[in-house]
CSV table of C-alpha atoms in Angstrom, one decimal:
chain,number,residue,atom,x,y,z
A,1,MET,CA,49.3,-20.2,75.0
A,2,ASP,CA,48.1,-20.9,78.5
A,3,ARG,CA,44.5,-19.9,78.5
A,4,THR,CA,44.3,-20.4,82.3
A,5,ALA,CA,46.8,-17.6,82.9
A,6,ARG,CA,46.1,-14.0,84.0
A,7,PHE,CA,45.9,-11.7,81.0
A,8,LEU,CA,46.6,-8.0,80.8
A,9,GLN,CA,44.8,-7.9,77.4
A,10,ILE,CA,41.6,-9.9,78.0
A,11,ALA,CA,39.6,-11.4,75.1
A,12,GLY,CA,37.3,-14.3,74.5
A,13,GLY,CA,38.6,-17.9,74.9
A,14,VAL,CA,40.3,-17.5,78.2
A,15,SER,CA,39.7,-18.6,81.8
A,16,VAL,CA,36.9,-16.8,83.6
A,17,GLY,CA,34.4,-17.5,86.4
A,18,SER,CA,32.4,-15.9,89.1
A,19,THR,CA,33.5,-16.1,92.8
A,20,GLU,CA,30.9,-18.9,93.2
A,21,VAL,CA,32.2,-21.3,90.6
A,22,THR,CA,35.5,-22.9,89.5
A,23,ALA,CA,36.3,-21.8,85.9
A,24,GLY,CA,34.9,-21.6,82.5
A,25,THR,CA,35.5,-19.7,79.3
A,26,LEU,CA,35.0,-16.0,78.5
A,27,SER,CA,32.8,-15.8,75.4
A,28,GLY,CA,33.8,-12.2,74.7
A,29,VAL,CA,32.6,-8.6,74.6
A,30,PHE,CA,29.0,-8.0,73.5
A,31,LYS,CA,26.8,-4.9,73.3
A,32,ASP,CA,23.9,-4.7,75.7
A,33,LEU,CA,20.8,-3.9,73.7
A,34,LYS,CA,19.1,-2.5,76.8
A,35,ASP,CA,21.5,0.4,77.5
A,36,GLY,CA,24.1,0.2,74.7
A,37,ALA,CA,27.0,-0.6,77.1
A,38,ASP,CA,29.7,-3.1,76.4
A,39,VAL,CA,29.4,-6.3,78.5
A,40,ILE,CA,31.2,-9.5,78.9
A,41,VAL,CA,29.3,-12.7,78.4
A,42,SER,CA,29.6,-16.4,79.3
A,43,ASN,CA,27.3,-19.2,80.4
A,44,TRP,CA,25.1,-18.6,83.4
A,45,HIS,CA,26.7,-21.6,85.2
A,46,VAL,CA,30.0,-19.8,84.7
A,47,PHE,CA,28.9,-16.4,85.8
A,48,LYS,CA,26.6,-17.8,88.5
A,49,GLY,CA,25.7,-15.4,91.4
A,50,LYS,CA,23.6,-12.4,92.4
A,51,PRO,CA,23.1,-9.5,89.9
A,52,ASN,CA,25.0,-6.3,90.8
A,53,GLU,CA,26.9,-8.1,93.5
A,54,THR,CA,28.8,-11.2,92.4
A,55,GLN,CA,32.3,-10.5,91.0
A,56,ILE,CA,33.6,-12.0,87.8
A,57,LEU,CA,37.3,-13.0,87.9
A,58,GLN,CA,39.9,-13.6,85.2
A,59,PRO,CA,41.3,-16.2,85.6
A,60,GLY,CA,38.5,-18.1,87.3
A,61,PRO,CA,38.9,-19.1,90.9
A,62,TYR,CA,40.1,-22.6,90.0
A,63,ASP,CA,42.9,-21.1,88.0
A,64,GLY,CA,44.1,-18.8,90.8
A,65,GLY,CA,41.7,-15.8,90.3
A,66,VAL,CA,41.0,-13.9,93.6
A,67,GLU,CA,38.9,-10.9,94.5
A,68,PRO,CA,39.3,-8.1,94.2
A,69,ASN,CA,42.7,-8.1,92.3
A,70,ASP,CA,41.4,-10.3,89.4
A,71,ARG,CA,37.9,-8.7,89.1
A,72,ILE,CA,37.0,-7.8,85.5
A,73,GLY,CA,33.2,-7.4,86.0
A,74,VAL,CA,30.1,-7.7,88.1
A,75,LEU,CA,27.2,-9.9,87.2
A,76,LYS,CA,24.5,-7.8,85.4
A,77,ARG,CA,21.7,-10.4,84.5
A,78,HIS,CA,21.2,-13.9,83.2
A,79,VAL,CA,18.6,-15.9,81.4
A,80,PRO,CA,16.7,-18.0,84.1
A,81,LEU,CA,17.0,-21.7,83.8
A,82,ASP,CA,14.2,-24.1,84.6
A,83,ARG,CA,12.0,-21.1,85.5
A,84,TYR,CA,8.9,-23.2,85.6
A,85,GLY,CA,9.9,-25.6,88.3
A,86,LYS,CA,12.4,-26.2,91.1
A,87,LEU,CA,13.1,-29.3,93.1
A,88,PRO,CA,12.5,-29.1,96.9
A,89,TRP,CA,15.7,-29.1,99.0
A,90,TRP,CA,15.4,-32.8,100.1
A,91,LYS,CA,15.0,-33.9,96.5
A,92,ARG,CA,18.0,-31.9,95.3
A,93,ILE,CA,20.1,-33.6,97.9
A,94,LEU,CA,19.0,-37.0,96.8
A,95,CYS,CA,19.6,-36.1,93.2
A,96,MET,CA,23.1,-34.8,93.9
A,97,LEU,CA,23.9,-38.2,95.4
A,98,PHE,CA,21.9,-40.5,93.1
A,99,GLY,CA,21.0,-38.5,90.1
A,100,TRP,CA,22.7,-40.9,87.7
A,101,LEU,CA,20.2,-43.6,89.0
A,102,LEU,CA,17.1,-41.3,89.4
A,103,GLU,CA,17.4,-39.6,86.1
A,104,GLU,CA,13.7,-38.9,85.2
A,105,TRP,CA,12.8,-38.2,88.8
A,106,CYS,CA,15.5,-35.5,89.0
A,107,ILE,CA,14.0,-33.4,86.2
A,108,ALA,CA,12.5,-30.3,87.9
A,109,SER,CA,10.4,-29.3,84.9
A,110,LYS,CA,9.8,-30.6,81.4
A,111,GLU,CA,9.3,-27.1,80.0
A,112,PRO,CA,12.2,-26.3,77.6
A,113,ASN,CA,15.0,-23.9,78.1
A,114,TYR,CA,16.9,-22.3,75.2
A,115,ALA,CA,20.1,-20.7,76.5
A,116,ASP,CA,22.5,-21.0,79.4
A,117,VAL,CA,23.9,-17.4,79.2
A,118,ALA,CA,24.7,-14.4,81.4
A,119,CYS,CA,26.3,-11.0,81.0
A,120,ALA,CA,28.3,-8.8,83.4
A,121,ARG,CA,29.2,-5.1,83.4
A,122,ILE,CA,32.8,-4.4,82.9
A,123,ASP,CA,34.5,-3.4,86.1
A,124,ILE,CA,38.3,-4.0,86.1
A,125,HIS,CA,40.1,-3.6,89.4
A,126,ASP,CA,43.6,-3.5,88.0
A,127,LYS,CA,43.9,-0.5,85.7
A,128,ALA,CA,46.8,-2.0,83.9
A,129,ARG,CA,44.4,-4.5,82.3
A,130,ARG,CA,42.0,-4.0,79.5
A,131,ILE,CA,39.2,-6.0,77.8
A,132,VAL,CA,39.2,-6.0,73.9
A,133,LYS,CA,36.7,-7.4,71.4
A,134,GLY,CA,37.5,-10.6,69.7
A,135,VAL,CA,38.8,-14.1,70.5
A,136,TYR,CA,42.3,-15.5,71.2
A,137,LEU,CA,43.7,-18.0,68.8
A,138,ASP,CA,46.2,-20.6,69.9
A,139,ASP,CA,49.2,-18.4,68.8
A,140,GLY,CA,48.2,-15.6,71.1
A,141,THR,CA,46.8,-13.3,68.4
A,142,VAL,CA,43.3,-11.9,68.7
A,143,ILE,CA,40.8,-11.9,65.8
A,144,MET,CA,37.3,-10.3,65.7
A,145,PRO,CA,34.9,-12.2,63.5
A,146,ARG,CA,32.2,-9.5,62.9
A,147,ASN,CA,29.5,-11.6,61.4
A,148,THR,CA,26.7,-13.5,63.2
A,149,HIS,CA,24.3,-16.3,62.2
A,150,PRO,CA,21.1,-17.2,64.0
A,151,GLY,CA,21.9,-20.9,64.1
A,152,ASP,CA,19.1,-22.3,62.0
A,153,ASN,CA,19.7,-24.5,58.9
A,154,THR,CA,23.3,-25.2,59.7
A,155,VAL,CA,23.5,-29.0,59.6
A,156,ASN,CA,26.9,-30.3,58.1
A,157,MET,CA,28.4,-26.8,58.4
A,158,ARG,CA,32.0,-26.6,59.8
A,159,VAL,CA,32.6,-24.6,63.0
A,160,TRP,CA,35.5,-23.7,65.3
A,161,LYS,CA,35.5,-22.8,69.0
A,162,ALA,CA,38.0,-21.3,71.4
A,163,GLY,CA,37.9,-22.7,74.9
A,164,ARG,CA,39.8,-22.4,78.1
A,165,THR,CA,40.8,-26.1,78.2
A,166,THR,CA,41.1,-27.4,74.7
A,167,GLY,CA,41.8,-24.1,72.9
A,168,VAL,CA,40.9,-23.7,69.2
A,169,THR,CA,39.3,-26.9,67.8
A,170,THR,CA,37.1,-27.5,64.7
A,171,GLY,CA,34.0,-29.6,64.4
A,172,THR,CA,30.8,-30.2,62.3
A,173,ILE,CA,27.2,-29.3,63.2
A,174,ILE,CA,25.2,-32.6,63.0
A,175,ASP,CA,21.9,-31.4,64.4
A,176,ASP,CA,20.6,-27.8,64.5
A,177,SER,CA,17.4,-28.5,66.4
A,178,ALA,CA,18.6,-30.8,69.1
A,179,LYS,CA,16.7,-31.6,72.3
A,180,VAL,CA,19.1,-32.4,75.2
A,181,LYS,CA,19.0,-33.1,78.9
A,182,VAL,CA,21.9,-31.6,80.8
A,183,TRP,CA,23.0,-32.4,84.4
A,184,TYR,CA,23.4,-29.3,86.6
A,185,GLY,CA,24.8,-30.8,89.8
A,186,ASP,CA,21.5,-31.4,91.6
A,187,ARG,CA,18.9,-31.8,88.6
A,188,TYR,CA,18.6,-32.3,85.0
A,189,ILE,CA,17.5,-29.3,82.8
A,190,ILE,CA,15.9,-29.8,79.4
A,191,PHE,CA,17.0,-27.6,76.4
A,192,GLU,CA,15.4,-27.5,73.0
A,193,ASP,CA,16.5,-26.1,69.6
A,194,GLN,CA,20.2,-26.4,70.3
A,195,LEU,CA,23.2,-27.0,68.1
A,196,LEU,CA,24.8,-30.5,68.5
A,197,VAL,CA,28.4,-30.4,67.2
A,198,GLN,CA,30.8,-33.3,66.6
A,199,GLY,CA,33.9,-31.9,68.0
A,200,GLN,CA,36.3,-31.7,71.0
A,201,ALA,CA,35.3,-30.1,74.3
A,202,ARG,CA,36.2,-30.7,78.0
A,203,GLY,CA,35.5,-29.4,81.4
A,204,GLY,CA,36.3,-25.6,81.5
A,205,ASP,CA,35.3,-25.1,77.9
A,206,SER,CA,31.8,-23.9,78.9
A,207,GLY,CA,31.2,-20.5,77.4
A,208,SER,CA,33.4,-21.0,74.4
A,209,PRO,CA,32.2,-18.9,71.4
A,210,VAL,CA,31.4,-21.1,68.4
A,211,PHE,CA,31.9,-19.8,64.9
A,212,LEU,CA,30.8,-20.9,61.4
A,213,MET,CA,33.9,-21.3,59.2
A,214,LYS,CA,34.0,-19.5,55.9
A,215,GLY,CA,37.3,-21.1,54.9
A,216,ASP,CA,39.6,-23.8,56.2
A,217,LYS,CA,40.9,-21.9,59.2
A,218,PRO,CA,39.6,-19.3,61.7
A,219,SER,CA,39.2,-15.8,60.2
A,220,GLU,CA,37.4,-12.5,60.7
A,221,ASP,CA,35.0,-13.5,57.9
A,222,ASP,CA,33.5,-16.2,60.1
A,223,SER,CA,30.2,-15.9,62.0
A,224,LEU,CA,29.3,-16.3,65.6
A,225,VAL,CA,26.6,-19.0,65.7
A,226,GLY,CA,26.4,-19.9,69.4
A,227,LEU,CA,28.0,-20.6,72.8
A,228,LEU,CA,29.1,-24.0,74.0
A,229,PHE,CA,27.6,-25.0,77.4
A,230,ALA,CA,27.8,-28.8,77.6
A,231,GLY,CA,29.6,-31.7,76.0
A,232,GLY,CA,31.7,-34.8,76.2
A,233,SER,CA,32.7,-38.0,74.3
A,234,GLY,CA,33.4,-36.2,71.1
A,235,PHE,CA,30.3,-34.0,71.0
A,236,TYR,CA,29.3,-30.7,72.5
A,237,VAL,CA,26.1,-28.6,72.7
A,238,ALA,CA,25.9,-24.9,71.9
A,239,CYS,CA,22.9,-22.5,72.4
A,240,LYS,CA,22.1,-20.6,69.3
A,241,TYR,CA,23.0,-17.0,68.8
A,242,LYS,CA,19.4,-16.1,68.0
A,243,TRP,CA,18.4,-17.2,71.5
A,244,ILE,CA,21.3,-15.3,73.2
A,245,ARG,CA,20.3,-12.1,71.4
A,246,GLU,CA,16.6,-12.5,72.0
A,247,LEU,CA,16.5,-13.8,75.7
A,248,LEU,CA,19.6,-12.1,77.1
A,249,GLY,CA,19.3,-8.9,75.0
A,250,VAL,CA,23.0,-8.7,73.8
A,251,SER,CA,24.5,-8.6,70.4
A,252,TRP,CA,28.0,-9.5,69.0
A,253,GLU,CA,29.3,-6.5,67.1
């Protein structure tokens, strides 16, 4: 299946993005624990924008999504990143140009972050479209793994993810308390207590839901354990479900 296409039935694992970004992956439908409403979720850097204003498109702008025809939601809230520090404008410009060389100098704050995640209220412009719970497999079917796992004590466990670019791939958690430094275009941001997975991911897979595997293939008995938000060279990083629930206030159900 072409996950960059425009879908009439929208589920996790397909192209999505705010009007301010290129494209990432829709994590899926979650329940907002603050008001009980269904919301759509992905990484903050995929849904980036202003709450109650920025439109979320499916597919993402890079894949041809345009407003208002492809609007499926409006940004509701996000977990702030690097809330303890921000680089001045002149330093951000230098870091954008030479961040690879000025690595330590381009860290805005050494206080840790725990989740790159945001949610949007569902607001579909085209009434012929609908959003359903669950995740697309590569054969075009949608499954809904109904279990969750906080993410702790998961080393050596097998996982699968569904991403816009690489589709469904499997991997193994090799660290369940990783500390990583991630480049965000103009600065590095530090994350702690993350899942480090040996597995395939590429640009556009940000937001992919990651599930613990109960068997040898994806099934509805599996458990959401986190969301992919960075990766490369045979590894990717996922923020744990426990942090998504605690800090964003949403649940997978």
